[in-house]
mmCIF file of C-alpha atoms in Angstrom:
data_model
loop_
_atom_site.group_PDB
_atom_site.id
_atom_site.type_symbol
_atom_site.label_atom_id
_atom_site.label_comp_id
_atom_site.label_asym_id
_atom_site.label_seq_id
_atom_site.Cartn_x
_atom_site.Cartn_y
_atom_site.Cartn_z
ATOM 1 C CA MET A 9 109.039 137.623 99.375
ATOM 2 C CA THR A 10 108.826 134.171 100.948
ATOM 3 C CA LYS A 11 105.752 135.272 102.896
ATOM 4 C CA THR A 12 104.070 136.388 99.664
ATOM 5 C CA CYS A 13 104.861 133.122 97.911
ATOM 6 C CA LEU A 14 103.473 131.085 100.782
ATOM 7 C CA ASP A 15 100.429 133.256 101.539
ATOM 8 C CA LEU A 16 97.839 130.906 100.092
ATOM 9 C CA SER A 17 94.942 133.055 101.247
ATOM 10 C CA SER A 18 96.082 135.915 99.054
ATOM 11 C CA PRO A 19 94.128 136.408 95.801
ATOM 12 C CA LYS A 20 97.519 136.449 94.077
ATOM 13 C CA ALA A 21 98.549 133.138 95.608
ATOM 14 C CA PRO A 22 100.013 130.754 93.044
ATOM 15 C CA ASN A 23 98.293 127.476 92.339
ATOM 16 C CA VAL A 24 99.892 124.702 94.321
ATOM 17 C CA PRO A 25 101.424 122.379 91.739
ATOM 18 C CA ILE A 26 100.766 118.669 91.780
ATOM 19 C CA LEU A 27 103.838 117.052 93.341
ATOM 20 C CA PHE A 28 103.317 113.775 91.516
ATOM 21 C CA PRO A 29 102.040 112.630 88.141
ATOM 22 C CA ARG A 30 98.427 111.551 87.978
ATOM 23 C CA HIS A 31 99.100 108.275 86.190
ATOM 24 C CA GLY A 32 101.851 105.736 85.612
ATOM 25 C CA LYS A 33 103.268 102.937 87.745
ATOM 26 C CA TYR A 34 105.183 103.983 90.825
ATOM 27 C CA ASP A 35 107.139 102.137 93.460
ATOM 28 C CA VAL A 36 105.006 102.433 96.621
ATOM 29 C CA ASN A 37 107.995 102.394 98.989
ATOM 30 C CA LYS A 38 110.129 104.924 97.130
ATOM 31 C CA THR A 39 107.190 107.155 96.251
ATOM 32 C CA ASP A 40 105.927 107.220 99.818
ATOM 33 C CA VAL A 41 108.962 107.156 102.011
ATOM 34 C CA HIS A 42 111.839 108.652 100.108
ATOM 35 C CA ARG A 43 110.294 111.165 97.801
ATOM 36 C CA ARG A 44 106.883 112.500 98.462
ATOM 37 C CA SER A 45 104.524 111.546 101.249
ATOM 38 C CA GLY A 46 107.207 110.832 103.832
ATOM 39 C CA GLY A 47 109.021 114.022 102.871
ATOM 40 C CA SER A 48 105.825 116.014 103.160
ATOM 41 C CA VAL A 49 105.099 114.533 106.577
ATOM 42 C CA ALA A 50 108.635 115.412 107.703
ATOM 43 C CA VAL A 51 108.268 118.997 106.478
ATOM 44 C CA ILE A 52 104.964 119.341 108.331
ATOM 45 C CA ARG A 53 106.647 118.180 111.520
ATOM 46 C CA CYS A 54 109.568 120.594 111.132
ATOM 47 C CA VAL A 55 107.714 123.753 110.107
ATOM 48 C CA LYS A 56 104.671 123.723 112.374
ATOM 49 C CA GLU A 57 104.879 127.487 112.819
ATOM 50 C CA LYS A 58 104.481 128.085 109.073
ATOM 51 C CA GLU A 59 100.768 127.343 108.868
ATOM 52 C CA ASP A 60 100.362 127.978 105.124
ATOM 53 C CA LEU A 61 103.353 125.845 104.204
ATOM 54 C CA THR A 62 102.213 123.097 106.545
ATOM 55 C CA ARG A 63 98.764 123.117 104.938
ATOM 56 C CA VAL A 64 100.233 122.752 101.438
ATOM 57 C CA PHE A 65 102.389 119.782 102.393
ATOM 58 C CA LYS A 66 99.583 118.167 104.375
ATOM 59 C CA VAL A 67 97.236 118.385 101.390
ATOM 60 C CA LYS A 68 99.855 116.898 99.086
ATOM 61 C CA ALA A 69 100.776 114.118 101.519
ATOM 62 C CA VAL A 70 97.115 113.145 101.807
ATOM 63 C CA GLN A 71 96.590 113.296 98.043
ATOM 64 C CA LEU A 72 99.509 110.978 97.462
ATOM 65 C CA ALA A 73 98.616 108.623 100.309
ATOM 66 C CA GLU A 74 95.132 108.269 98.834
ATOM 67 C CA LYS A 75 96.724 107.292 95.512
ATOM 68 C CA LEU A 76 98.877 104.683 97.296
ATOM 69 C CA ILE A 77 96.055 103.116 99.351
ATOM 70 C CA PRO A 78 94.916 100.847 96.456
ATOM 71 C CA ALA A 79 98.305 99.090 96.717
ATOM 72 C CA PHE A 80 96.964 97.544 99.947
ATOM 73 C CA ASN A 81 93.970 96.004 98.135
ATOM 74 C CA THR A 82 95.345 92.476 98.153
ATOM 75 C CA PRO A 83 93.862 89.319 99.700
ATOM 76 C CA THR A 84 96.202 89.694 102.697
ATOM 77 C CA GLY A 85 96.442 93.494 102.961
ATOM 78 C CA ILE A 86 100.183 93.299 102.252
ATOM 79 C CA PRO A 87 100.719 96.066 99.681
ATOM 80 C CA TRP A 88 101.971 95.630 96.156
ATOM 81 C CA ALA A 89 105.390 97.138 95.492
ATOM 82 C CA MET A 90 104.031 99.283 92.662
ATOM 83 C CA VAL A 91 100.716 100.933 91.967
ATOM 84 C CA ASN A 92 99.359 102.780 88.951
ATOM 85 C CA LEU A 93 98.326 106.155 90.377
ATOM 86 C CA LYS A 94 95.518 106.551 87.859
ATOM 87 C CA SER A 95 93.970 103.072 87.813
ATOM 88 C CA GLY A 96 94.968 101.893 91.300
ATOM 89 C CA VAL A 97 96.160 98.577 89.855
ATOM 90 C CA GLY A 98 99.089 97.143 91.764
ATOM 91 C CA ARG A 99 101.778 94.594 91.018
ATOM 92 C CA ASN A 100 105.119 93.429 92.333
ATOM 93 C CA TRP A 101 108.559 93.253 90.837
ATOM 94 C CA GLY A 102 108.976 90.169 88.658
ATOM 95 C CA TRP A 103 112.323 89.358 90.231
ATOM 96 C CA ALA A 104 111.003 89.365 93.817
ATOM 97 C CA SER A 105 110.454 85.692 94.653
ATOM 98 C CA ALA A 106 107.550 84.789 92.381
ATOM 99 C CA GLY A 107 105.794 88.140 92.647
ATOM 100 C CA SER A 108 106.154 88.589 96.386
ATOM 101 C CA SER A 109 106.230 91.869 98.254
ATOM 102 C CA ILE A 110 109.489 92.854 99.928
ATOM 103 C CA LEU A 111 109.444 93.045 103.728
ATOM 104 C CA ALA A 112 111.878 95.964 103.933
ATOM 105 C CA GLU A 113 109.778 97.984 101.504
ATOM 106 C CA PHE A 114 106.345 97.548 103.016
ATOM 107 C CA GLY A 115 107.799 97.691 106.519
ATOM 108 C CA THR A 116 109.046 101.242 106.011
ATOM 109 C CA LEU A 117 105.534 102.559 105.333
ATOM 110 C CA HIS A 118 104.642 102.250 109.011
ATOM 111 C CA MET A 119 106.136 105.464 110.375
ATOM 112 C CA GLU A 120 104.784 107.769 107.657
ATOM 113 C CA PHE A 121 101.307 106.255 107.598
ATOM 114 C CA VAL A 122 100.935 106.361 111.394
ATOM 115 C CA HIS A 123 102.076 109.979 111.449
ATOM 116 C CA LEU A 124 99.703 110.834 108.611
ATOM 117 C CA THR A 125 96.832 109.478 110.716
ATOM 118 C CA TYR A 126 98.045 111.671 113.582
ATOM 119 C CA LEU A 127 98.111 114.749 111.325
ATOM 120 C CA THR A 128 94.774 114.163 109.612
ATOM 121 C CA GLY A 129 92.709 112.229 112.134
ATOM 122 C CA ASN A 130 91.940 109.706 109.373
ATOM 123 C CA PRO A 131 92.474 106.228 110.854
ATOM 124 C CA VAL A 132 92.725 104.417 107.507
ATOM 125 C CA TYR A 133 96.498 104.975 107.172
ATOM 126 C CA TYR A 134 97.135 103.625 110.673
ATOM 127 C CA GLN A 135 94.813 100.680 110.071
ATOM 128 C CA LYS A 136 96.597 99.659 106.865
ATOM 129 C CA VAL A 137 100.033 99.453 108.458
ATOM 130 C CA MET A 138 98.852 97.996 111.763
ATOM 131 C CA HIS A 139 97.130 95.203 109.842
ATOM 132 C CA ILE A 140 100.550 94.338 108.410
ATOM 133 C CA ARG A 141 102.108 94.296 111.881
ATOM 134 C CA LYS A 142 99.370 92.040 113.263
ATOM 135 C CA LEU A 143 99.677 89.679 110.317
ATOM 136 C CA LEU A 144 103.466 89.455 110.725
ATOM 137 C CA ALA A 145 103.167 88.865 114.471
ATOM 138 C CA LYS A 146 101.002 85.776 113.843
ATOM 139 C CA MET A 147 103.278 84.292 111.167
ATOM 140 C CA ASP A 148 105.885 81.617 111.614
ATOM 141 C CA ARG A 149 109.431 82.946 111.530
ATOM 142 C CA PRO A 150 111.732 80.295 110.118
ATOM 143 C CA ASN A 151 114.866 80.127 112.265
ATOM 144 C CA GLY A 152 113.446 83.031 114.280
ATOM 145 C CA LEU A 153 113.926 85.452 111.377
ATOM 146 C CA TYR A 154 111.555 87.075 108.924
ATOM 147 C CA PRO A 155 112.377 86.157 105.317
ATOM 148 C CA ASN A 156 112.693 89.008 102.806
ATOM 149 C CA TYR A 157 109.634 88.170 100.714
ATOM 150 C CA LEU A 158 105.931 87.745 101.482
ATOM 151 C CA ASN A 159 103.349 86.828 98.875
ATOM 152 C CA PRO A 160 100.456 89.338 99.087
ATOM 153 C CA ARG A 161 98.022 86.856 97.537
ATOM 154 C CA THR A 162 98.723 83.817 99.693
ATOM 155 C CA GLY A 163 100.283 85.292 102.827
ATOM 156 C CA ARG A 164 103.131 82.794 102.561
ATOM 157 C CA TRP A 165 106.780 83.580 102.800
ATOM 158 C CA GLY A 166 108.651 83.641 99.530
ATOM 159 C CA GLN A 167 112.224 82.604 99.003
ATOM 160 C CA ARG A 168 114.003 81.913 102.290
ATOM 161 C CA LYS A 169 116.550 84.658 101.982
ATOM 162 C CA TYR A 170 117.067 86.482 105.248
ATOM 163 C CA MET A 171 117.992 90.041 105.904
ATOM 164 C CA MET A 172 121.739 90.063 106.474
ATOM 165 C CA LYS A 173 121.592 92.910 109.017
ATOM 166 C CA THR A 174 119.158 90.971 111.185
ATOM 167 C CA PHE A 175 121.302 87.875 111.003
ATOM 168 C CA LEU A 176 124.456 89.796 111.953
ATOM 169 C CA VAL A 177 122.734 91.464 114.902
ATOM 170 C CA LEU A 178 121.568 88.118 116.295
ATOM 171 C CA VAL A 179 124.844 86.249 115.808
#
């Protein structure tokens, strides 16, 4: 029965449902990493021998990643926290240090986007996250630590609130 359900080449194969809505505002970090694209990438890695299943998840991961790419269309390349999947318009949380992006959120995109480039051969995902890494490497780190917030328009650090885990590790 499972084989029949996953046999996408069969004329009786079910349509693969969209795993995400086509419009609305979505949190880039949670949509990518915790729910959809990152999950799809993980499934692909774990079930390599199930070619049909792998293909379904790969297609869906790419579809979602393409919807998230407009979040990176900022003057600095630092992604917005949220993006409208239909219009591609991004914005940040109002509470996040004058509209800044959150380091922990955009930092977690790295692993999934690099792996997606590996799976697809499309370098754009890798390029987006490596641009972030290069930008961060050039920036001043007050007190040797990265602050939590980075303004995607100006490339300046937001409020000087540091990640507690980093502080505790270094003390």
